[in-house]
Structures are given as structure tokens and as C-alpha cells.
PDB file of C-alpha atoms in Angstrom:
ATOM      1  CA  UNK A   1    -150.062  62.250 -66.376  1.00 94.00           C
ATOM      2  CA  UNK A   2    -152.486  64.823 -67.146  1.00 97.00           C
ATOM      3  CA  UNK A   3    -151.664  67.804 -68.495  1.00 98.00           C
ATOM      4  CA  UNK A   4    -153.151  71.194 -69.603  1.00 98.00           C
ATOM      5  CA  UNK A   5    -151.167  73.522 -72.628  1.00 98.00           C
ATOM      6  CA  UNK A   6    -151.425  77.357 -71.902  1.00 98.00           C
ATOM      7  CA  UNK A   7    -152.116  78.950 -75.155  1.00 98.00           C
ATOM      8  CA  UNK A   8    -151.796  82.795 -75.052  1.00 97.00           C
ATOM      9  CA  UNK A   9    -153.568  83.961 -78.054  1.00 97.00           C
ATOM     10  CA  UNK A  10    -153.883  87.298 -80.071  1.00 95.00           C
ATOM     11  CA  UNK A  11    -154.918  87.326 -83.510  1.00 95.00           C
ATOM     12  CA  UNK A  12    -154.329  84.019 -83.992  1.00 95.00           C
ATOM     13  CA  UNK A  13    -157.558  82.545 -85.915  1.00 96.00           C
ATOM     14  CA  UNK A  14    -155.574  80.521 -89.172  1.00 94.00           C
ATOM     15  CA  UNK A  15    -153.155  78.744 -86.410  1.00 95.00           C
ATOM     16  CA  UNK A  16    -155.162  78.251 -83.319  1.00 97.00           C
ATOM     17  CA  UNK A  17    -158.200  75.093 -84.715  1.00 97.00           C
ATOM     18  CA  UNK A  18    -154.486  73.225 -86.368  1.00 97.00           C
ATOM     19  CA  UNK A  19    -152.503  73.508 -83.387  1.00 97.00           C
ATOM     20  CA  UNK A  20    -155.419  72.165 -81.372  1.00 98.00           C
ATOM     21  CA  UNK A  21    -156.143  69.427 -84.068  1.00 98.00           C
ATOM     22  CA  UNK A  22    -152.215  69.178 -83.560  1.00 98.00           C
ATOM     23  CA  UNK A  23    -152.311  68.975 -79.968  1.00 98.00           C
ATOM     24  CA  UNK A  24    -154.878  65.934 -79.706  1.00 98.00           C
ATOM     25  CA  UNK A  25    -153.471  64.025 -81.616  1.00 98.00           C
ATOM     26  CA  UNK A  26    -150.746  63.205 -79.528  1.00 98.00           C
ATOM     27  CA  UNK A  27    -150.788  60.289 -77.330  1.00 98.00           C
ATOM     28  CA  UNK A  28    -151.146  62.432 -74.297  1.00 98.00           C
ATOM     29  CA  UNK A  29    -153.879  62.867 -71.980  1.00 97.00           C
ATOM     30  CA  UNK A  30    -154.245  66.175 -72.925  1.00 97.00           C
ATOM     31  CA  UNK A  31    -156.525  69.799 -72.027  1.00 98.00           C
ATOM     32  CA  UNK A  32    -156.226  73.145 -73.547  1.00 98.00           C
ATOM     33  CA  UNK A  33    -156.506  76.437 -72.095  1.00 98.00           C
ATOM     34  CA  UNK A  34    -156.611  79.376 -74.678  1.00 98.00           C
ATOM     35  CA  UNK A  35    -155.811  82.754 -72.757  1.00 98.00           C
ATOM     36  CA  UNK A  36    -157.405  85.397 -75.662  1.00 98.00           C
ATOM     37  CA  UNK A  37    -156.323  89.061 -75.525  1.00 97.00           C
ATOM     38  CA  UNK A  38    -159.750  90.364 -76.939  1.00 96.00           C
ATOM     39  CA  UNK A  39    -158.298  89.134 -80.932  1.00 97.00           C
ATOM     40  CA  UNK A  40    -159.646  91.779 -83.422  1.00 96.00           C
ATOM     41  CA  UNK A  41    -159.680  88.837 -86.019  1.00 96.00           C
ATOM     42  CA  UNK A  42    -161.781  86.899 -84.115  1.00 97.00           C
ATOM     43  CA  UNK A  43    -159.673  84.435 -82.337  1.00 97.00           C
ATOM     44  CA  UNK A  44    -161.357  84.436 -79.368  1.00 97.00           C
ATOM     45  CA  UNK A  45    -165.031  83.357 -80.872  1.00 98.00           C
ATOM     46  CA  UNK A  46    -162.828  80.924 -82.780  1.00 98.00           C
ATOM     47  CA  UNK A  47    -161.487  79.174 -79.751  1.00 98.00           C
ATOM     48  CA  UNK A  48    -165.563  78.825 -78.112  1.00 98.00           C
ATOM     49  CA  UNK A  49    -166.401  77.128 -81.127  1.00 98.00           C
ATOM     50  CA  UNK A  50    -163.146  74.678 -80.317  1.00 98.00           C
ATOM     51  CA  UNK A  51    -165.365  74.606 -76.680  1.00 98.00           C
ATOM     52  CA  UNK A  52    -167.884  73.212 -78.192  1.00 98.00           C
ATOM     53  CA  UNK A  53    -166.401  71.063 -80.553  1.00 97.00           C
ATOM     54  CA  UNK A  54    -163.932  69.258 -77.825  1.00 97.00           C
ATOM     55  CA  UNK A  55    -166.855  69.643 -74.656  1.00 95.00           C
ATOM     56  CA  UNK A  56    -164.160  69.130 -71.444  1.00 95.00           C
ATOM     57  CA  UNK A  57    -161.100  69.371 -73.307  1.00 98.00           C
ATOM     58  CA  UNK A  58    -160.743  73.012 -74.442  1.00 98.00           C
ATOM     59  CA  UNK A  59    -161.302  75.736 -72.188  1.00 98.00           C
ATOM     60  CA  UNK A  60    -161.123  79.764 -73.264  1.00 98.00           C
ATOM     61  CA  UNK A  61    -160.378  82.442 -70.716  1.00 98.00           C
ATOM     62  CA  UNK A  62    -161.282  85.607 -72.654  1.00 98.00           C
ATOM     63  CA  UNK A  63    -159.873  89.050 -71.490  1.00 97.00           C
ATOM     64  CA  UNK A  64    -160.096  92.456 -72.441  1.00 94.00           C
ATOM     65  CA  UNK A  65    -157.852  93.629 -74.306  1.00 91.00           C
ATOM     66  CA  UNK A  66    -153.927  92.724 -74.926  1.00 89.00           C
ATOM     67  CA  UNK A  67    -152.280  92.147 -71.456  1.00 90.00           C
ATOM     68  CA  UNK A  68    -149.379  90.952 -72.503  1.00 89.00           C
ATOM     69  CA  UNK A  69    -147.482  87.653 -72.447  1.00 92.00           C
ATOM     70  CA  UNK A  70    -146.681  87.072 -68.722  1.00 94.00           C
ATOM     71  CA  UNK A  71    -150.313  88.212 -67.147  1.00 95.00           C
ATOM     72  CA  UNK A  72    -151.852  85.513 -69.516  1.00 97.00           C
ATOM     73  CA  UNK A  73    -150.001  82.225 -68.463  1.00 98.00           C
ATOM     74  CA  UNK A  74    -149.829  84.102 -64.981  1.00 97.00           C
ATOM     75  CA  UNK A  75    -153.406  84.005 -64.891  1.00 97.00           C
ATOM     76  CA  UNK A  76    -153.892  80.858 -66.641  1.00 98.00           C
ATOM     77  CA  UNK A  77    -151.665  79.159 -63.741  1.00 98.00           C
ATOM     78  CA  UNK A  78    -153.949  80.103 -61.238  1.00 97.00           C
ATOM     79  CA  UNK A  79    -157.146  78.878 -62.922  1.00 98.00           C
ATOM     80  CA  UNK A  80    -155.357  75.685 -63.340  1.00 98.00           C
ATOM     81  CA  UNK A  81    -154.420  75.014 -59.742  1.00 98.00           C
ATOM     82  CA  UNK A  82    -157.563  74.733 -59.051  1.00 96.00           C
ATOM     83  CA  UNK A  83    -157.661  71.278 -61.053  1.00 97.00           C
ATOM     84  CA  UNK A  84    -156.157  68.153 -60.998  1.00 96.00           C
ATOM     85  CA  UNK A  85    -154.110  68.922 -63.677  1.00 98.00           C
ATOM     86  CA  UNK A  86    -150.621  67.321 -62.711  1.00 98.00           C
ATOM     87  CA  UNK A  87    -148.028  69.369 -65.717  1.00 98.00           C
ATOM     88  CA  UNK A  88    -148.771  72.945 -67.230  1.00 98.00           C
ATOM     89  CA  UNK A  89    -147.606  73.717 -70.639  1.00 98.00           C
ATOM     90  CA  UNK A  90    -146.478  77.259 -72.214  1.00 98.00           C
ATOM     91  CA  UNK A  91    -146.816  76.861 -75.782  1.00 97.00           C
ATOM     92  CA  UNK A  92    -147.186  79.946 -78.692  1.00 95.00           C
ATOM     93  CA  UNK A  93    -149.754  79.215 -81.144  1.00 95.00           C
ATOM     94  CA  UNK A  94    -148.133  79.945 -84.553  1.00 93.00           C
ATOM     95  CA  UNK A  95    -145.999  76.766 -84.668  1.00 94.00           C
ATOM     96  CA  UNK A  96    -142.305  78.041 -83.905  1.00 94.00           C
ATOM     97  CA  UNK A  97    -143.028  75.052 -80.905  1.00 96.00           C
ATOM     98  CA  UNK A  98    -143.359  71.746 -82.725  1.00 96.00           C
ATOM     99  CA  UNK A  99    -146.586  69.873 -80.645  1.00 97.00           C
ATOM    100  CA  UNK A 100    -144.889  66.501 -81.141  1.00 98.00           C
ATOM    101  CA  UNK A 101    -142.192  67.351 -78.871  1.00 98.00           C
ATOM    102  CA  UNK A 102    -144.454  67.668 -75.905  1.00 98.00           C
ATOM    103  CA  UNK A 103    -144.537  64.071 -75.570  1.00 98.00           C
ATOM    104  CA  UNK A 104    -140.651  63.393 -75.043  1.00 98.00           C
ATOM    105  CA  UNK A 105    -140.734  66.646 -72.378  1.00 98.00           C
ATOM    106  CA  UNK A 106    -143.895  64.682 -70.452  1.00 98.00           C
ATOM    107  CA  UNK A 107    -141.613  61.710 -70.425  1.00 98.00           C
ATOM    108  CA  UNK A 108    -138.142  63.805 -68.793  1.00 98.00           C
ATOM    109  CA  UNK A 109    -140.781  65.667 -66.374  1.00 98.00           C
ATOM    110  CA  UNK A 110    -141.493  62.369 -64.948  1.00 97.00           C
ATOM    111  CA  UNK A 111    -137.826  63.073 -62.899  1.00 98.00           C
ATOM    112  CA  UNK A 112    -137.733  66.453 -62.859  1.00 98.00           C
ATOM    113  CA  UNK A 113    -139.739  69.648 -62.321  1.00 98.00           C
ATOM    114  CA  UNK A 114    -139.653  71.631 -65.218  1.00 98.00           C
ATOM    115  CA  UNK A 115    -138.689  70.852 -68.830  1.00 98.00           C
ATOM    116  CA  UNK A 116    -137.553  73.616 -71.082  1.00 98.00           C
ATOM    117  CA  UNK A 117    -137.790  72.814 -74.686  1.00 98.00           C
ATOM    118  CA  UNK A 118    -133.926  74.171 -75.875  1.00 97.00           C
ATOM    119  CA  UNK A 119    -132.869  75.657 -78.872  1.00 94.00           C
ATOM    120  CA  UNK A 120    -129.348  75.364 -77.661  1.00 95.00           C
ATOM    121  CA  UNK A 121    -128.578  72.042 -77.051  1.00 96.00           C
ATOM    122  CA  UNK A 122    -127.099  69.462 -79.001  1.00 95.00           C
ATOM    123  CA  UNK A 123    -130.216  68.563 -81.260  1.00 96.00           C
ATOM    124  CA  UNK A 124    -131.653  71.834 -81.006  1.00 95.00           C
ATOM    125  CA  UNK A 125    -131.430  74.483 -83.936  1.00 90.00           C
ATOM    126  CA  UNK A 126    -133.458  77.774 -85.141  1.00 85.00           C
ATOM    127  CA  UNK A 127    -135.539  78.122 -87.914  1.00 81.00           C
ATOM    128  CA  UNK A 128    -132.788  77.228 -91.074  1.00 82.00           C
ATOM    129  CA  UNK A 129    -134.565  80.291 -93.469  1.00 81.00           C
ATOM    130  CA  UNK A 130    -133.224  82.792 -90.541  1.00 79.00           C
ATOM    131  CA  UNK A 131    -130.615  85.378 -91.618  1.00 84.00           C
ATOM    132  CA  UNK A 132    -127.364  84.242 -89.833  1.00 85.00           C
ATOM    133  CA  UNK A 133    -127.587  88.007 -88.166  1.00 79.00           C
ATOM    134  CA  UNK A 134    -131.093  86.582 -87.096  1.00 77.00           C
ATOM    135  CA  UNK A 135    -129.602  83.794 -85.212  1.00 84.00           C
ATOM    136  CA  UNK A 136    -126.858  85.746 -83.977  1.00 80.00           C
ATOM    137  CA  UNK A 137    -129.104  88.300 -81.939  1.00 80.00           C
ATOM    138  CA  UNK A 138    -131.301  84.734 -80.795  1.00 80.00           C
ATOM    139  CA  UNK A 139    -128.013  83.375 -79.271  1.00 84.00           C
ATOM    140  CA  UNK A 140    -126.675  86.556 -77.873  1.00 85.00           C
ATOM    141  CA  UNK A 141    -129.804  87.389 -76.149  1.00 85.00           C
ATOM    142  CA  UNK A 142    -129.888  84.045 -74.560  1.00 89.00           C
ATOM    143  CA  UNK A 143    -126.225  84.027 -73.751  1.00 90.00           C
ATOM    144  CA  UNK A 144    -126.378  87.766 -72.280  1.00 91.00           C
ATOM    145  CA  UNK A 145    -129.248  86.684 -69.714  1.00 92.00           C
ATOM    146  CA  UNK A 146    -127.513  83.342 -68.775  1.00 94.00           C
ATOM    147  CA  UNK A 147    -124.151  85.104 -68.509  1.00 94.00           C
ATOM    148  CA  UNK A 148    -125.708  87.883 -66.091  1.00 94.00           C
ATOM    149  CA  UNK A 149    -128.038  85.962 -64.151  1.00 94.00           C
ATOM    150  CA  UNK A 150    -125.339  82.558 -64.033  1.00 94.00           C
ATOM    151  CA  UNK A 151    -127.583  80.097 -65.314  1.00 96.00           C
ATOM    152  CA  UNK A 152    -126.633  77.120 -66.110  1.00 96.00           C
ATOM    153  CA  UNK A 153    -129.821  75.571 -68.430  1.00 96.00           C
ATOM    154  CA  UNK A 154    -128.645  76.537 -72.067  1.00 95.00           C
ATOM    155  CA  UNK A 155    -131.836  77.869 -73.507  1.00 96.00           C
ATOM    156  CA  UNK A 156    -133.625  80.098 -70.894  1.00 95.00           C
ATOM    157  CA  UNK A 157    -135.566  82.520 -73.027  1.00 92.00           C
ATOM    158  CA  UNK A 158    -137.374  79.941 -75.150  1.00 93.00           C
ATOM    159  CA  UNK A 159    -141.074  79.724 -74.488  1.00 95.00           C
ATOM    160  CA  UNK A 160    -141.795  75.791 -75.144  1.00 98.00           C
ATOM    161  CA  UNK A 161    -142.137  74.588 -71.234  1.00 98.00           C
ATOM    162  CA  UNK A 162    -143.431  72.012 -69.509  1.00 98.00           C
ATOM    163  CA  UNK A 163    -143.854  72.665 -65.276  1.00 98.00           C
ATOM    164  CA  UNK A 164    -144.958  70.146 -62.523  1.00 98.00           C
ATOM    165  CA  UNK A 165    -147.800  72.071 -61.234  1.00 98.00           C
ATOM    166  CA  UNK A 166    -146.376  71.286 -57.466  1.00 98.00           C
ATOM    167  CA  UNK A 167    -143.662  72.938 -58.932  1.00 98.00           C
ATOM    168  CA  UNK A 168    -145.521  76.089 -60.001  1.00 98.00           C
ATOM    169  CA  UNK A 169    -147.399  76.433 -56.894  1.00 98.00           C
ATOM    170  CA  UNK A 170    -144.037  76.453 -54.925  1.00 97.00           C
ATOM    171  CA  UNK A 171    -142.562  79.256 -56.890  1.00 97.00           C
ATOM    172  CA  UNK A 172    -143.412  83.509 -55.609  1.00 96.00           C
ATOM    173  CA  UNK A 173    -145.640  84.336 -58.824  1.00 96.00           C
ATOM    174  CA  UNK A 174    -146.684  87.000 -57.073  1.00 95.00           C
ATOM    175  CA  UNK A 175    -143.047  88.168 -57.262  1.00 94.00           C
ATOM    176  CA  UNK A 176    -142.962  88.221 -60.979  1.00 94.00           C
ATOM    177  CA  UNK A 177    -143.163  91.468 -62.791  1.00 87.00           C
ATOM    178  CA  UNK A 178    -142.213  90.947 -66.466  1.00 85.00           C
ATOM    179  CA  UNK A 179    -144.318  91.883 -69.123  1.00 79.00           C
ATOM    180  CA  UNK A 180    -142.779  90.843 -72.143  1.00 75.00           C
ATOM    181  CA  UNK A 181    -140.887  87.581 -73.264  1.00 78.00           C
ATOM    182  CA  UNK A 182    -138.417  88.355 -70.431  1.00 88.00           C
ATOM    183  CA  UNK A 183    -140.747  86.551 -68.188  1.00 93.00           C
ATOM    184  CA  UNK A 184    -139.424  83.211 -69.398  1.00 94.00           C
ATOM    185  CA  UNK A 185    -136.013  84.482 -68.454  1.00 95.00           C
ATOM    186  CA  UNK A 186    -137.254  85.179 -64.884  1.00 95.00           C
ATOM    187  CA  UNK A 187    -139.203  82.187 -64.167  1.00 97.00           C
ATOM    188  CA  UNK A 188    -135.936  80.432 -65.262  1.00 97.00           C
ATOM    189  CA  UNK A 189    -133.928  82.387 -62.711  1.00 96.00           C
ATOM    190  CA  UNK A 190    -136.868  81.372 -60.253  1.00 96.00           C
ATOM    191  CA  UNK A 191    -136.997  77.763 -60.707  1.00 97.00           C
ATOM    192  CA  UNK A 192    -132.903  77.284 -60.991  1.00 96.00           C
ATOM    193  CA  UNK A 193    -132.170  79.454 -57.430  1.00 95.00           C
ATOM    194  CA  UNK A 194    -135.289  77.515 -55.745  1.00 96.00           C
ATOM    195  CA  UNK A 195    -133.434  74.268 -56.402  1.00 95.00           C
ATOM    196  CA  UNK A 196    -135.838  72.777 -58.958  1.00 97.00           C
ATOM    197  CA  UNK A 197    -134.402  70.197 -60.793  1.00 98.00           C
ATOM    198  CA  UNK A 198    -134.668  71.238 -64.552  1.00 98.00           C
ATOM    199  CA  UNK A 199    -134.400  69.667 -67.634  1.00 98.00           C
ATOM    200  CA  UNK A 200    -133.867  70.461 -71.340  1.00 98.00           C
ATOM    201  CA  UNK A 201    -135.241  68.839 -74.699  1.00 98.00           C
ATOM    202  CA  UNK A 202    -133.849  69.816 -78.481  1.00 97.00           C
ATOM    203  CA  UNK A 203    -136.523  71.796 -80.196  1.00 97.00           C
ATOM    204  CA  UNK A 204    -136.493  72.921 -83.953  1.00 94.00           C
ATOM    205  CA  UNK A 205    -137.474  76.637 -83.260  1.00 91.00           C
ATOM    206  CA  UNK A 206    -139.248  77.428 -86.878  1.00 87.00           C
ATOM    207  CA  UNK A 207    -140.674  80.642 -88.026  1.00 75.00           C
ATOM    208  CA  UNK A 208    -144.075  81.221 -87.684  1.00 58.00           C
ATOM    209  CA  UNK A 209    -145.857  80.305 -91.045  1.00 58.00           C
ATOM    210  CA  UNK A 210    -149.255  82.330 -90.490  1.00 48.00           C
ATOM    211  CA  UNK A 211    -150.143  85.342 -88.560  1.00 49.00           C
ATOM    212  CA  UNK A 212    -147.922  88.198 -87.752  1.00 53.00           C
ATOM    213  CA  UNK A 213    -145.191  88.347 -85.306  1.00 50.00           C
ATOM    214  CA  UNK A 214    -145.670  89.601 -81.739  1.00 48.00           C
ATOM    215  CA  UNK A 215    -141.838  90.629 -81.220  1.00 50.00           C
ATOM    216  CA  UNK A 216    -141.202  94.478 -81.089  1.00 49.00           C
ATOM    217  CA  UNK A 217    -138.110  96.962 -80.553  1.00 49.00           C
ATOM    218  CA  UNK A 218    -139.741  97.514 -76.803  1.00 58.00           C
ATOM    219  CA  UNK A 219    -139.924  93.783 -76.106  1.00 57.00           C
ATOM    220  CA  UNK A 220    -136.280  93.605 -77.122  1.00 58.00           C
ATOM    221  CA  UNK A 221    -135.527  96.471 -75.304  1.00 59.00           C
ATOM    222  CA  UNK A 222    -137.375  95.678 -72.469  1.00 63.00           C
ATOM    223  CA  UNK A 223    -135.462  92.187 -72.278  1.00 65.00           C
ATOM    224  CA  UNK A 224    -132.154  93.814 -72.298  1.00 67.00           C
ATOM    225  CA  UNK A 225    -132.347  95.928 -69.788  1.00 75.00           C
ATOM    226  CA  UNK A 226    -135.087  94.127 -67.066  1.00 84.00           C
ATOM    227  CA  UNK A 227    -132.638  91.400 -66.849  1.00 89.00           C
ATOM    228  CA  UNK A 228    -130.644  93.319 -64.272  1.00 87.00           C
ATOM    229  CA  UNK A 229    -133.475  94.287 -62.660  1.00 88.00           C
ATOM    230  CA  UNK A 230    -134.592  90.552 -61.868  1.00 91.00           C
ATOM    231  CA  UNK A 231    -130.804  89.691 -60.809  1.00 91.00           C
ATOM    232  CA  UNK A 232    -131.863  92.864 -58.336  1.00 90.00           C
ATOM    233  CA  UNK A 233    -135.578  91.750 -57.491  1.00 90.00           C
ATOM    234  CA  UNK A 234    -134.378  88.098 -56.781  1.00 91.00           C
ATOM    235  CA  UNK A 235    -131.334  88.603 -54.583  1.00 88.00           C
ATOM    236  CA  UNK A 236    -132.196  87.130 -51.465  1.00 89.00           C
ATOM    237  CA  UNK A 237    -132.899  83.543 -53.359  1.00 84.00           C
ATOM    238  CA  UNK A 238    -129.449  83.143 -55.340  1.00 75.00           C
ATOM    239  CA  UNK A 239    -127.849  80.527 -54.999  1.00 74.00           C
ATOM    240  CA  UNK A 240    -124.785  80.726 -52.636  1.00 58.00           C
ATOM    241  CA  UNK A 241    -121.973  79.976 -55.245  1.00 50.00           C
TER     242      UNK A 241
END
């Protein structure tokens, strides 16, 4: 199976050369598309030398400025239907997504269409240095959107996935209007009410070690409340209960 990680990146230069390294050294046949937001630390510049250093295997899409989360594996998919790429891969660059666990979610895509790497599962944890108030808000966000939307997959805001790119190309992007980490929760409601068969794998979610944090108060906010809005948007493909 070949597949093709998605790595959005913005200021990102100490993580993004090890989580490549990281990356290829699995026993995966394996391609890397870095999605740069215009990095003011030089990420971007960082990820041609990778180019060069890995001819065929690393590929940078550089854009201008910071787009957010959702336009850059948006954007990314599209580039990548145009190869013969058979899974896609959503992966963050600071290490919260251990690589190695890619190759156990390449093995459960083989029957089904999506895997979602799951903090929620048995087997699954967060990061053990979290503040149990920390870990409370993780769970309650993910339990708020699964209660609302009636989801079923126990994890549906991580952002460690691996899709079918059949799969992918079946599903309305167009449609899709989030522009913060709620997009995982929507393209969760999309594949589950479009009858994909989906599966989950235990993750370790750790905190990033490098690098500075992308989560804000209007990402959070944004989550809370756009969740009602996609149960809205997506009406006409619920599933009949």
C-alpha cells in the first residue's frame, strides 16, 4: 500500500527533519507532503532542503501565509488525488502522534476506510504530565461533539488519521467549512453518515516537546459552538436512526 502523510506545518523547523527521519524509518512504503503556512522560523526552506535530501519522497506545498488547519490537508487532498497514492495520512508535526503507530492503522485500513488513531479507547491515554483538569476539558470536548452529533467512533476530534483515498474522493469536501481543529470533528460526522466503515487504533497522545502550541481560546471556542452548525450543514446525510 502506498501511502502519503499530510504534514501541516507552521513554525515547525526543530520537529519537522526528526519526524521525517521518524517517518522513513518505518517499514512502510511511504511519501511526505509538508503543507507550510509561510513559517517565520524558516520551516518552509527547511522542508526543500528535506526535497532534496529524499528526491521523490518529500514533497512541500508552500503557501502564503497561515490558512489554517482544514484549508491545508483540504488542499493537500486534492494534490494527492492526482497520484497513485492509495491511503492519505493527517499527522501534526510536533510528536503528540507517535509515527510508529502508522503502521498498525495501514494494517486495519486494509478492511476499512478510514482509521482514526483514538485517545479513547481501551489502550489509548493522553499525555500522563497533563493536569487532570487538562484531560478533563480533552474528554469533554470529545464527548460533547459525539453526544451532539451521535457518533459512535470514541475519539472523533483527534487528528492522527489514516483515509483510503477512494474514500476521500467520495466524501463533499467542497461541503466542508471548518477552519480550526473542528474540521476533524466534521469529516468524522462525514465519513460515519456516508456509511464508511471506520476504524479506531490506541494512540498515546503526548505533549508536544518542541515548538509552541497552535491551540487558542478561538479554536476552542470555535469548536464549541460550530459543532451545531455542522449537525445543521449536514442534515440531509444523517443517518436515519
Amino acid at each position: 500500500m502506498k501511502i502519503t502523510v499530510i504534514i501541516p506545518t507552521y513554525n515547525e523547523a526543530e520537529n519537522l527533519p526528526k519526524l521525517v527521519s521518524a517517518l522513513f524509518a518505518l517499514p512502510l512504503e511511504l511519501n511526505i507532503l509538508v503543507v507550510d503556512d509561510n513559517s517565520p522560523d524558516g520551516t518552509g526552506r527547511i522542508a526543500d532542503d528535506l526535497v532534496k535530501a529524499h528526491p521523490g519522497r518529500v514533497t512541500t506545498l508552500h503557501r502564503v501565509g497561515k490558512l489554517g488547519l482544514s484549508t491545508a490537508y483540504l488542499q493537500g487532498f486534492n494534490l494527492l488525488f492526482k497520484t497513485d497514492v492509495d491511503g492519505i495520512a493527517q499527522m501534526d508535526c510536533d510528536f503528540s502522534h507517535d509515527p510508529l503507530v502508522l503502521v498498525e492503522m495501514a494494517r486495519r485500513l486494509e478492511t476499512c476506510d478510514v482509521v482514526l488513531g483514538s485517545r479513547y479507547i481501551p489502550g489509548g491515554s493522553t499525555d500522563i504530565r497533563w493536569p487532570l483538569w487538562r484531560k478533563a476539558l480533552s474528554a469533554w470536548g470529545n464527548f460533547y461533539a459525539r453526544s451532539i452529533l451521535k457518533l459512535p467512533m470514541r475519539d472523533v476530534t483527534g487528528g492522527y488519521r489514516l483515509w483510503r483515498k477512494s474514500t476521500l474522493q467520495s466524501m463533499p469536501l467542497k461541503r466542508v467549512k471548518s477552519t480550526g481543529y473542528i474540521f476533524m470533528v466534521e469529516m468524522a460526522f462525514l465519513a460515519y453518515n456516508l456509511g464508511f466503515k471506520i476504524g479506531e487504533v490506541p494512540i498515546y497522545f503526548a505533549d508536544r516537546r518542541w515548538g509552541k502550541s497552535k491551540m487558542s481560546f478561538r479554536i476552542q471556542v470555535e469548536a464549541a459552538l460550530r459543532v451545531w452548525q455542522v449537525l445543521w450543514d449536514y442534515r440531509d446525510l444523517q443517518r436515519k436512526a
